[in-house]
Coordinates of C-alpha atoms and ligand atoms in Angstrom, one line a residue:
Chain A
M1 CA 0.0 0.1 0.0
G2 CA 1.7 3.2 -1.2
I3 CA 1.1 6.9 -0.5
L4 CA -0.2 9.0 -3.4
V5 CA 0.8 12.7 -3.3
I6 CA -1.0 15.0 -5.8
A7 CA 1.3 17.3 -7.4
E8 CA 0.5 21.2 -7.8
H9 CA 2.0 22.9 -10.8
D10 CA 1.2 25.1 -13.7
N11 CA 2.3 22.8 -16.5
R12 CA 5.8 24.4 -16.4
A13 CA 7.0 24.0 -12.9
L14 CA 6.3 22.1 -9.7
K15 CA 5.0 24.1 -6.8
S16 CA 7.3 24.2 -3.9
A17 CA 4.5 23.2 -1.7
T18 CA 4.4 19.8 -3.2
L19 CA 8.0 19.2 -2.0
N20 CA 6.7 19.7 1.5
A21 CA 4.0 17.4 1.0
V22 CA 6.5 14.8 -0.3
S23 CA 8.4 15.0 3.1
A24 CA 5.4 14.5 5.0
A25 CA 4.3 11.5 2.8
V26 CA 7.7 9.8 3.3
M27 CA 6.9 9.9 7.1
M28 CA 3.6 8.0 6.5
G29 CA 5.2 5.0 4.6
P30 CA 7.8 3.7 2.3
D31 CA 6.4 3.8 -1.2
V32 CA 5.6 7.4 -2.3
H33 CA 4.2 8.1 -5.8
I34 CA 3.3 11.6 -7.3
L35 CA 0.4 12.1 -9.6
V36 CA 1.0 14.9 -12.1
A37 CA -2.2 15.8 -13.9
G38 CA -2.0 18.5 -16.6
K39 CA -1.8 19.4 -20.1
N40 CA 1.7 19.2 -21.8
C41 CA 3.1 18.6 -18.4
A42 CA 6.1 16.4 -19.2
D43 CA 8.7 18.9 -17.8
V44 CA 6.8 18.8 -14.3
A45 CA 6.7 15.0 -14.5
A46 CA 10.5 14.9 -15.1
T47 CA 11.1 17.3 -12.1
A48 CA 8.8 15.1 -9.9
S49 CA 10.9 12.0 -10.8
R50 CA 13.8 13.7 -9.4
V51 CA 12.4 14.5 -6.0
G52 CA 14.0 12.6 -3.2
G53 CA 11.8 9.7 -1.7
V54 CA 9.6 9.5 -4.7
T55 CA 9.4 5.9 -6.2
R56 CA 7.0 6.4 -9.0
V57 CA 5.5 9.2 -11.1
L58 CA 2.0 9.0 -12.5
C59 CA 1.5 11.3 -15.5
V60 CA -2.0 12.1 -16.9
D61 CA -1.6 14.5 -19.8
A62 CA -5.0 15.5 -21.2
D63 CA -7.0 18.5 -22.4
T64 CA -9.3 18.0 -19.3
Y65 CA -6.5 19.0 -17.2
A66 CA -5.2 22.1 -18.9
S67 CA -6.9 24.1 -16.2
V68 CA -8.0 21.6 -13.8
S69 CA -11.5 21.8 -12.2
P70 CA -11.6 20.3 -8.6
E71 CA -14.6 18.1 -9.8
D72 CA -12.5 16.5 -12.6
L73 CA -9.3 16.1 -10.5
A74 CA -11.2 14.5 -7.7
I75 CA -12.7 12.0 -10.1
L76 CA -9.1 11.1 -11.7
V77 CA -7.6 10.8 -8.0
A78 CA -10.5 8.6 -6.9
S79 CA -9.9 6.4 -9.9
I80 CA -6.2 6.0 -9.0
A81 CA -6.9 5.7 -5.3
P82 CA -7.5 1.9 -4.9
G83 CA -4.3 0.4 -3.7
Y84 CA -3.1 3.4 -1.8
S85 CA -3.2 3.8 2.0
H86 CA -2.7 7.6 2.0
I87 CA -3.7 10.3 -0.4
V88 CA -1.8 13.5 0.3
T89 CA -1.6 17.0 -1.1
A90 CA -0.5 20.5 0.0
A91 CA -2.9 22.5 2.0
T92 CA -2.8 25.3 -0.5
A93 CA -5.9 26.9 -2.2
Y94 CA -5.5 24.3 -4.8
G95 CA -5.3 21.4 -2.6
R96 CA -8.1 22.5 -0.4
N97 CA -10.3 22.9 -3.3
F98 CA -10.3 19.4 -4.5
L99 CA -9.3 17.1 -1.6
P100 CA -12.5 16.9 0.2
R101 CA -14.2 15.6 -2.9
V102 CA -11.6 12.8 -3.1
A103 CA -12.6 12.1 0.5
V104 CA -16.2 11.9 -0.2
A105 CA -15.5 9.6 -3.3
L106 CA -13.6 7.2 -0.9
D107 CA -16.2 7.6 1.9
V108 CA -13.5 8.6 4.5
A109 CA -12.8 11.7 6.5
Q110 CA -10.1 14.1 5.7
I111 CA -7.3 15.4 8.0
S112 CA -6.7 19.1 6.9
D113 CA -3.4 21.1 7.4
I114 CA -1.2 18.7 9.2
V115 CA 2.0 20.1 10.7
G116 CA 3.4 16.6 12.1
V117 CA 3.1 12.9 11.4
L118 CA 3.3 10.9 14.7
A119 CA 2.3 7.5 13.1
P120 CA 0.8 6.5 9.7
D121 CA -2.7 7.2 11.0
T122 CA -1.9 10.1 13.8
F123 CA -1.3 13.5 12.9
V124 CA -0.8 17.0 14.6
R125 CA -2.8 19.9 13.2
P126 CA -3.4 23.5 14.5
I127 CA -6.9 24.5 15.5
Y128 CA -8.4 27.7 16.5
A129 CA -6.1 29.7 14.4
G130 CA -3.0 28.0 15.8
A131 CA -3.9 28.7 19.5
A132 CA -3.9 24.9 19.9
L133 CA -2.4 21.8 18.4
A134 CA -4.5 18.8 18.2
T135 CA -3.2 15.3 17.8
V136 CA -5.7 13.3 15.9
Q137 CA -6.0 9.8 14.8
A138 CA -7.8 9.0 11.5
L139 CA -10.0 5.9 11.9
D140 CA -10.8 5.2 8.4
D141 CA -8.7 2.8 6.3
V142 CA -7.6 5.2 3.8
K143 CA -6.2 8.5 5.0
V144 CA -6.9 11.6 3.1
V145 CA -4.6 14.2 4.3
S146 CA -3.4 17.9 3.4
V147 CA -0.1 19.2 4.4
R148 CA 0.8 22.7 5.7
S149 CA 4.1 23.4 4.2
T150 CA 5.6 25.2 7.2
G151 CA 5.4 22.0 9.2
F152 CA 7.8 20.1 6.9
D153 CA 11.1 20.9 5.1
A154 CA 11.1 20.5 1.2
A155 CA 12.1 17.1 0.0
P156 CA 15.5 17.2 -1.3
C157 CA 16.6 16.5 -5.0
G158 CA 18.1 13.1 -5.7
G159 CA 15.3 10.8 -6.9
N160 CA 15.1 9.0 -10.1
A161 CA 11.7 7.5 -10.3
P162 CA 10.1 5.8 -13.5
I163 CA 7.4 7.9 -15.0
E164 CA 4.3 6.0 -16.0
T165 CA 1.7 7.4 -18.2
L166 CA -1.9 7.0 -17.5
A167 CA -5.2 7.5 -19.5
A168 CA -7.5 10.3 -18.2
P169 CA -11.1 9.2 -17.2
R170 CA -13.9 11.5 -18.7
G171 CA -14.2 14.8 -17.3
C172 CA -17.7 15.8 -15.7
G173 CA -17.7 19.4 -16.9
L174 CA -19.5 20.7 -13.5
S175 CA -17.4 23.9 -13.4
R176 CA -15.1 25.6 -15.9
V177 CA -12.4 28.1 -15.3
L178 CA -12.9 31.1 -17.4
G179 CA -9.8 32.9 -16.5
Q180 CA -7.2 33.9 -13.8
K181 CA -5.8 37.3 -12.7
L182 CA -2.4 36.4 -11.2
T183 CA -0.3 38.8 -9.3
S184 CA 3.0 38.9 -11.1
S185 CA 6.1 39.7 -9.2
S186 CA 9.8 39.2 -9.8
R187 CA 10.1 38.6 -6.1
P188 CA 10.4 35.0 -4.4
E189 CA 7.1 33.4 -3.9
L190 CA 5.5 34.2 -0.4
T191 CA 5.3 30.8 1.1
A192 CA 8.7 29.8 0.0
A193 CA 10.8 33.0 0.6
R194 CA 13.7 33.2 3.0
V195 CA 12.7 36.7 4.1
V196 CA 9.2 38.2 4.2
V197 CA 8.6 42.0 4.7
A198 CA 4.8 42.4 5.6
G199 CA 2.8 45.7 5.9
G200 CA -0.3 46.5 7.6
R201 CA -3.1 49.0 7.8
A202 CA -0.8 51.6 9.1
L203 CA 0.8 51.9 5.4
G204 CA -2.4 53.9 4.6
S205 CA -2.2 53.5 0.7
S206 CA -0.8 51.5 -2.0
E207 CA 1.3 54.5 -2.8
N208 CA 2.8 54.3 0.7
F209 CA 3.1 50.5 0.4
K210 CA 6.3 51.2 -1.9
I211 CA 8.4 51.6 1.1
I212 CA 7.7 48.0 2.0
D213 CA 8.5 47.0 -1.6
A214 CA 11.9 49.0 -1.4
L215 CA 12.8 47.2 1.7
A216 CA 11.8 43.8 0.3
D217 CA 13.9 44.5 -2.7
K218 CA 17.0 45.1 -0.6
L219 CA 16.6 41.9 1.2
D220 CA 15.5 39.8 -1.9
A221 CA 12.4 39.2 0.3
A222 CA 8.6 38.5 -0.5
V223 CA 6.0 41.0 0.4
G224 CA 3.2 40.1 2.7
A225 CA 0.2 42.0 4.2
S226 CA -2.3 42.0 6.9
R227 CA -6.0 41.5 6.0
A228 CA -6.6 45.0 6.8
A229 CA -4.0 46.1 4.2
V230 CA -5.6 43.9 1.7
D231 CA -9.1 44.9 2.5
A232 CA -8.2 48.4 2.2
G233 CA -6.9 47.7 -1.3
F234 CA -3.2 48.4 -0.7
V235 CA -2.2 45.2 -2.3
S236 CA -3.7 42.0 -3.8
N237 CA -5.2 39.2 -1.9
A238 CA -2.3 37.0 -2.7
Y239 CA -0.2 38.8 -0.2
Q240 CA -2.5 38.1 2.8
V241 CA -0.8 36.4 5.5
G242 CA -3.0 34.7 8.3
Q243 CA -5.4 32.2 9.4
T244 CA -7.4 32.7 6.2
G245 CA -4.4 33.8 4.0
K246 CA -0.9 32.2 3.4
I247 CA 0.8 30.5 6.2
V248 CA 4.5 31.3 6.0
A249 CA 7.5 30.4 8.2
P250 CA 10.6 32.2 6.6
E251 CA 13.9 32.7 8.4
L252 CA 13.1 36.3 8.8
Y253 CA 9.6 38.0 9.0
I254 CA 9.5 41.8 9.4
A255 CA 6.0 43.0 10.3
V256 CA 5.6 46.6 9.7
G257 CA 2.6 48.6 11.0
I258 CA 0.8 45.3 11.9
S259 CA -0.9 45.1 15.3
G260 CA -0.6 41.4 15.6
A261 CA -4.1 40.0 15.8
I262 CA -4.3 36.1 16.5
Q263 CA -5.6 35.7 12.9
H264 CA -2.5 37.4 11.5
L265 CA -0.2 35.6 14.0
A266 CA -1.7 32.3 12.8
G267 CA 0.0 32.8 9.5
M268 CA 3.5 33.9 10.7
K269 CA 4.2 33.0 14.3
D270 CA 6.4 29.9 13.3
S271 CA 8.8 32.1 11.6
K272 CA 12.4 31.5 12.7
L273 CA 13.1 35.3 13.6
I274 CA 10.4 38.0 13.8
V275 CA 11.1 41.6 13.8
A276 CA 8.2 44.0 14.5
I277 CA 8.1 47.6 13.7
N278 CA 5.1 49.5 15.3
K279 CA 4.7 52.9 17.1
D280 CA 2.4 51.4 19.9
P281 CA 4.7 49.8 22.3
E282 CA 1.5 47.7 23.7
A283 CA 0.9 46.2 20.2
P284 CA 0.5 42.3 20.6
I285 CA 3.0 41.9 17.8
F286 CA 5.7 42.6 20.3
Q287 CA 4.7 39.5 22.2
V288 CA 6.0 37.3 19.4
A289 CA 8.8 39.4 18.0
D290 CA 12.5 38.6 18.6
Y291 CA 13.4 42.2 18.0
G292 CA 11.0 44.9 18.4
L293 CA 11.4 48.5 17.3
V294 CA 8.9 51.0 18.7
A295 CA 9.0 53.7 15.9
D296 CA 7.2 55.4 13.3
L297 CA 7.4 53.4 10.3
F298 CA 7.6 56.0 7.8
Q299 CA 10.8 57.0 9.3
A300 CA 12.2 53.7 10.5
V301 CA 11.5 51.8 7.3
P302 CA 13.3 54.1 4.8
E303 CA 16.0 54.3 7.2
L304 CA 16.4 50.7 7.5
T305 CA 16.4 50.2 3.8
A306 CA 19.1 52.9 3.6
E307 CA 21.1 51.1 6.3
L308 CA 21.1 47.9 4.3
G309 CA 22.4 49.7 1.3
Chain B
M1 CA -35.4 29.6 -6.4
K2 CA -34.5 28.8 -2.9
V3 CA -31.0 29.2 -1.2
L4 CA -29.9 27.2 1.6
V5 CA -27.2 28.7 3.9
A6 CA -25.2 26.6 6.5
V7 CA -24.1 28.3 9.6
K8 CA -22.0 27.1 12.5
R9 CA -21.9 28.2 16.2
V10 CA -18.3 28.7 17.1
V11 CA -16.3 30.5 19.8
D12 CA -16.2 34.2 19.0
Y13 CA -13.1 35.2 17.0
N14 CA -12.1 37.7 19.7
V15 CA -11.9 35.1 22.5
K16 CA -8.5 33.9 23.6
I17 CA -8.4 30.0 23.5
R18 CA -6.9 28.1 26.3
V19 CA -6.2 24.5 26.5
L20 CA -7.7 22.4 29.1
P21 CA -5.3 21.1 31.8
D22 CA -6.1 17.4 31.1
K23 CA -5.4 18.3 27.3
S24 CA -8.6 16.7 26.2
G25 CA -9.6 19.9 24.3
V26 CA -9.9 23.7 24.6
D27 CA -11.7 25.3 27.4
I28 CA -14.8 27.0 25.9
A29 CA -16.9 26.8 29.1
G30 CA -18.5 30.2 29.4
A31 CA -16.8 31.5 26.3
K32 CA -18.7 34.1 24.0
M33 CA -20.0 32.1 21.1
S34 CA -21.1 33.4 17.8
M35 CA -21.8 32.7 14.2
N36 CA -18.6 31.5 12.3
P37 CA -17.7 34.9 10.6
F38 CA -17.4 33.2 7.0
D39 CA -21.0 31.8 7.4
E40 CA -22.3 35.3 8.5
I41 CA -20.8 36.6 5.0
A42 CA -22.7 33.6 3.3
V43 CA -25.9 34.6 4.9
E44 CA -25.4 38.2 3.9
E45 CA -24.8 37.1 0.2
A46 CA -28.0 35.1 0.3
V47 CA -30.1 38.0 1.6
K48 CA -28.7 40.2 -0.9
L49 CA -29.5 37.8 -3.7
K50 CA -33.0 37.9 -2.3
E51 CA -33.1 41.7 -2.1
A52 CA -32.1 41.7 -5.8
N53 CA -35.0 39.4 -6.7
L54 CA -32.8 36.5 -7.8
V55 CA -33.8 34.4 -5.0
S56 CA -37.2 33.8 -3.5
E57 CA -36.4 32.2 0.0
V58 CA -33.5 32.0 2.1
V59 CA -33.2 29.0 4.5
A60 CA -30.5 28.9 7.2
V61 CA -29.5 25.5 8.5
S62 CA -27.2 24.6 11.4
I63 CA -25.8 21.1 12.5
G64 CA -25.2 21.4 16.2
S65 CA -26.6 21.5 19.9
A66 CA -29.8 23.0 20.9
A67 CA -27.7 26.3 21.7
A68 CA -27.2 26.7 17.9
Q69 CA -30.7 28.1 17.7
E70 CA -29.2 31.4 18.8
V71 CA -27.0 31.3 15.6
L72 CA -30.0 30.5 13.4
R73 CA -31.9 33.4 15.1
G74 CA -29.0 35.5 14.2
A75 CA -29.3 34.5 10.5
L76 CA -33.1 35.2 10.7
A77 CA -32.3 38.7 12.1
L78 CA -30.0 39.3 9.1
G79 CA -32.8 38.4 6.7
A80 CA -33.2 34.6 6.3
D81 CA -36.7 33.6 5.9
R82 CA -36.5 30.4 8.0
A83 CA -34.3 28.1 9.9
V84 CA -33.6 24.5 10.4
L85 CA -31.6 23.1 13.1
V86 CA -30.3 19.4 12.8
E87 CA -29.7 18.7 16.5
T88 CA -26.9 16.8 17.8
E89 CA -24.6 16.9 20.8
A90 CA -21.8 15.3 18.9
D91 CA -18.8 16.9 17.6
L92 CA -18.9 15.7 14.1
P93 CA -16.2 15.6 11.4
S94 CA -16.9 17.5 8.2
L95 CA -17.9 14.4 6.3
N96 CA -20.7 13.6 8.8
V97 CA -21.7 17.3 8.7
A98 CA -21.9 17.2 5.0
K99 CA -23.9 14.1 4.9
L100 CA -26.5 15.7 7.2
L101 CA -26.6 18.7 5.0
K102 CA -27.1 16.5 2.0
A103 CA -30.2 15.1 3.8
V104 CA -31.5 18.6 4.4
V105 CA -30.8 19.5 0.7
H106 CA -32.9 16.6 -0.3
K107 CA -35.9 17.8 1.9
E108 CA -35.4 21.5 0.9
S109 CA -34.4 21.1 -2.8
P110 CA -32.4 24.5 -3.0
Q111 CA -30.8 25.3 -6.2
L112 CA -27.8 27.0 -4.4
V113 CA -26.1 26.2 -1.2
L114 CA -23.9 28.9 0.4
L115 CA -21.5 28.1 3.3
G116 CA -18.4 29.9 4.8
K117 CA -15.1 28.7 3.4
Q118 CA -14.0 27.4 6.8
A119 CA -15.0 27.3 10.4
I120 CA -12.7 29.4 12.6
D121 CA -12.7 26.6 15.3
N122 CA -11.4 23.5 13.3
D123 CA -10.0 25.4 10.5
A124 CA -10.8 22.3 8.4
G125 CA -12.2 23.9 5.3
Q126 CA -13.9 20.8 4.0
T127 CA -17.8 21.0 4.4
G128 CA -18.6 22.9 1.2
Q129 CA -16.6 20.7 -1.0
M130 CA -17.6 17.5 0.5
L131 CA -21.3 18.5 0.3
A132 CA -20.9 19.4 -3.4
A133 CA -19.3 16.1 -4.1
L134 CA -22.1 14.2 -2.1
L135 CA -24.6 15.7 -4.3
N136 CA -22.5 15.5 -7.4
W137 CA -22.8 19.2 -8.0
G138 CA -20.3 21.8 -9.3
Q139 CA -18.5 24.0 -6.7
A140 CA -16.9 27.2 -6.2
T141 CA -14.7 27.9 -3.1
N142 CA -13.3 31.1 -1.6
A143 CA -15.8 33.3 -3.4
S144 CA -15.1 37.0 -3.6
A145 CA -17.8 37.8 -6.1
I146 CA -21.0 36.0 -7.2
K147 CA -22.8 36.8 -10.4
L148 CA -26.0 35.0 -10.8
E149 CA -27.9 34.9 -14.2
G150 CA -30.7 32.4 -14.5
A151 CA -29.2 29.0 -14.0
A152 CA -25.6 30.3 -14.8
V153 CA -23.2 31.5 -12.1
E154 CA -19.9 33.2 -12.4
V155 CA -17.9 33.2 -9.3
T156 CA -14.7 35.1 -8.7
R157 CA -12.4 33.0 -6.4
E158 CA -9.4 34.0 -4.2
I159 CA -6.5 31.6 -5.0
D160 CA -2.9 31.5 -4.0
G161 CA -1.7 33.7 -6.8
G162 CA -4.6 36.1 -7.0
L163 CA -8.1 35.7 -8.6
E164 CA -9.7 33.0 -10.7
T165 CA -13.1 33.2 -12.5
V166 CA -15.2 30.0 -12.7
A167 CA -18.5 29.1 -14.6
L168 CA -21.1 26.9 -13.0
S169 CA -24.5 26.0 -13.6
L170 CA -27.1 25.4 -10.9
P171 CA -27.6 23.7 -8.7
A172 CA -24.1 24.5 -7.2
V173 CA -22.3 25.0 -3.8
I174 CA -20.5 28.2 -3.2
T175 CA -18.2 28.8 -0.2
A176 CA -17.7 32.5 0.9
D177 CA -14.3 34.2 1.5
L178 CA -13.9 37.3 3.6
R179 CA -14.0 39.9 0.8
L180 CA -17.4 38.8 -0.6
N181 CA -19.3 41.5 1.3
T182 CA -19.5 43.2 4.7
P183 CA -22.4 41.6 6.7
R184 CA -24.9 44.1 7.9
Y185 CA -25.6 44.6 11.7
A186 CA -29.0 43.1 12.7
T187 CA -31.3 46.0 13.8
L188 CA -33.4 45.8 16.8
P189 CA -36.8 45.5 14.9
N190 CA -35.2 42.8 12.8
I191 CA -34.1 40.9 15.9
M192 CA -37.6 41.1 17.1
K193 CA -39.0 39.9 13.9
A194 CA -36.5 37.0 13.9
K195 CA -38.1 35.7 17.1
K196 CA -41.3 35.1 15.1
K197 CA -39.8 33.4 12.1
P198 CA -40.1 29.6 11.8
L199 CA -37.3 27.4 13.3
D200 CA -37.7 23.7 12.9
V201 CA -35.7 21.4 14.9
I202 CA -34.8 17.8 13.4
A203 CA -33.0 15.2 15.4
A204 CA -29.9 14.2 13.6
D205 CA -30.6 10.5 14.2
S206 CA -33.8 10.7 12.4
L207 CA -32.1 11.6 9.0
E208 CA -30.8 8.1 8.6
V209 CA -27.2 9.1 7.9
D210 CA -24.0 7.2 8.6
L211 CA -22.6 9.2 11.6
R212 CA -20.0 6.8 12.8
P213 CA -16.9 8.6 14.3
R214 CA -14.2 9.0 11.8
I215 CA -11.4 10.9 13.7
K216 CA -10.3 10.5 17.3
T217 CA -8.8 13.4 19.2
I218 CA -5.9 12.1 21.2
S219 CA -4.7 15.3 22.9
V220 CA -4.8 19.0 22.4
N221 CA -1.7 21.0 23.5
E222 CA -0.6 24.5 23.7
P223 CA 1.9 25.3 20.9
S224 CA 5.4 26.0 22.3
P225 CA 5.8 29.5 23.4
R226 CA 8.3 31.8 21.6
K227 CA 11.1 32.8 23.7
A228 CA 10.8 36.5 24.8
G229 CA 12.3 38.9 22.6
V230 CA 14.1 42.3 23.0
L231 CA 13.1 45.9 22.2
V232 CA 15.9 47.7 20.3
P233 CA 16.4 51.4 20.7
D234 CA 17.0 52.4 17.0
V235 CA 17.2 51.3 13.3
K236 CA 21.3 50.9 13.6
S237 CA 21.1 48.5 16.5
L238 CA 18.3 46.6 14.8
V239 CA 20.6 46.0 11.7
E240 CA 23.6 45.3 14.0
R241 CA 21.5 42.5 15.8
L242 CA 20.2 41.1 12.5
R243 CA 23.7 41.0 11.1
N244 CA 25.9 39.8 14.1
E245 CA 23.6 38.3 16.6
A246 CA 20.8 36.5 14.4
K247 CA 23.0 36.4 11.4
V248 CA 20.0 36.5 9.0
I249 CA 21.2 39.3 6.8
Ligands
LIG1 C1 -12.6 35.5 10.4 C2 -11.5 36.3 10.3 C3 -10.3 36.0 9.7 C4 -9.2 36.8 9.7 N1 -8.0 36.4 8.9 C5 -7.0 37.2 8.9 C6 -5.9 36.9 8.2 O1 -5.8 35.8 7.6 N2 -4.9 37.7 8.2 C7 -4.9 39.0 8.8 O2 -3.9 39.7 8.8 N3 -5.9 39.2 9.4 C8 -7.1 38.4 9.5 N4 -8.2 38.9 10.2 C9 -8.4 40.3 10.7 C10 -7.6 40.5 11.9 O3 -8.6 40.3 13.0 C11 -7.0 42.0 12.2 O4 -8.3 42.8 11.9 C12 -6.0 42.4 11.2 O5 -5.0 41.4 10.9 C13 -5.7 43.8 11.4 O6 -4.7 44.3 10.4 P1 -3.5 45.3 10.9 O7 -2.6 44.7 11.9 O8 -2.8 45.7 9.6 O9 -4.4 46.6 11.3 P2 -4.6 47.3 12.8 O10 -5.0 46.3 13.8 O11 -5.4 48.3 12.5 O12 -3.0 47.6 13.2 C14 -2.3 48.6 12.6 C15 -1.1 48.7 13.6 O13 -0.2 49.7 13.0 C16 0.3 50.5 14.1 N5 0.8 51.9 13.4 C17 -0.2 52.9 13.1 N6 0.4 54.0 12.4 C18 1.8 53.6 12.6 C19 3.0 54.2 12.0 N7 3.0 55.5 11.6 N8 4.2 53.6 12.4 C20 4.1 52.4 13.0 N9 3.2 51.7 13.3 C21 1.9 52.4 13.2 C22 -0.6 50.7 15.1 O14 -0.1 50.8 16.4 C23 -1.4 49.2 14.9 O15 -0.7 48.3 15.8 C24 -9.4 38.1 10.2 C25 -10.4 38.4 11.1 C26 -11.5 37.5 11.1 C27 -12.7 37.9 11.9

């Protein structure tokens, strides 16, 4: 009984979150296979075959998966599932969308957002915005699990798995992607960046947010934001960090003008080093910060950027 | 056309959660309870569809204990027409909740089911997708805009890289993200009116749904606290510390 990991990709590159999911999968059992479903996705399958710990790549290359609907992907995964003890994917927007449908097709529960594997059937997952960690045992025969990237290191390179091509089952056409509006950025991807500089409501406007960009550029960092900053339209929703946004754990997280609501902390409190810049010494963000600077961000941030020059 | 909106009673998002000393769960005794914020957004959206004459009836449903009636009254005060409580004392996994909701869908025959994208207690984010799969309906999760035209729906979804637009045809399941709308406050007259709106209670056991336990909670623990940090007096000393003490830049 192997472990099946469903890859996330854009037909060109494998998303880094899949590598974290593979690391979690390796802890669940010995035989880890990756499913790559897409259109003209041979490069992704080749990348997947080189991931350490992967023993087989299943590649389904078909028009149906050019832009995958959760309904069709779940049908595909369910058709491959017999013979696997675990179905695993990254707990990204993509993974969260289709995986519960797979669980229904197999009539089993799903364990979401795990950050630890204690036994093949026992997992650790945050609840209440990370205020508590639950250890749960999945009682169903097949475990359907989504993996929070920050809980596991990325699987290393070094595999050499065979690639097997599978035929695609018929799509069901229940939903259709009309288009995507993606935030393009030359900066590192938020969930995989070594450094994140995040701005909050205090920035006041998208114009002012440029001081965050300038600091991020100096540090080769990704840019993040609080919900308040996204709601106010300073930056795209793709930047939101928190319980209902992205979960990040970079080596360095710099929170600028962010108060530190629990819903924000849920997305960044596992960062290795946290720096907070806030003019209110009572702001809760200072309770999780390794280095705190009580200052007006409009002075401190440009000064910091210059100092790094 | 009828819309069904599912709402969950959860610990209010402002409450600071503590783990019970015996690690069997979190201490919610006496905690302020509220409607899950994402579900409130789902209710608001359903009411707006009704106000726009795209929908004729909004039915709120909750799976939970008798106390969940409060949350249903809250949905009625926001503008839902009637409510259904599927009563159970058990803390059910999402799969079982979705199966009960499916049974309610069969009784009510809505064309659209709206739910929050996740509940802020379990943070599982599964119920909407599971319900859609059980019904073999199309789904759109994390909705930040919904355009309904006859039997066609266009939904803008929040995805990791930005936004995605999907087309569905009814019947369908849609889950609400934060930026779909800002829920109204229930006015006092509407709270009074809500007390008179119909609220049916059905025992979960009577729905003949497989409710066997699926997940066992072994323990609940506090996350390890972060070690106390320091305040630095100025930008220069911050940079100094980052370079020489933490060595991250
Ligand atoms: C269901 C739900 C889900 C949520 N999910 C998320 C989520 O995923 N992510 C998230 O971030 N939030 C989330 N929130 C919102 C969260 O509760 C907070 O409202 C939000 O994080 C606040 O954002 P903020 O810190 O930018 O703004 P505020 O709380 O307004 O803080 C602004 C801070 O800036 C400081 N400041 C002001 N001016 C200056 C200056 N000139 N220089 C320096 N500092 C200054 C202030 O002292 C203050 O501390 C959620 C809320 C709910 C109910």
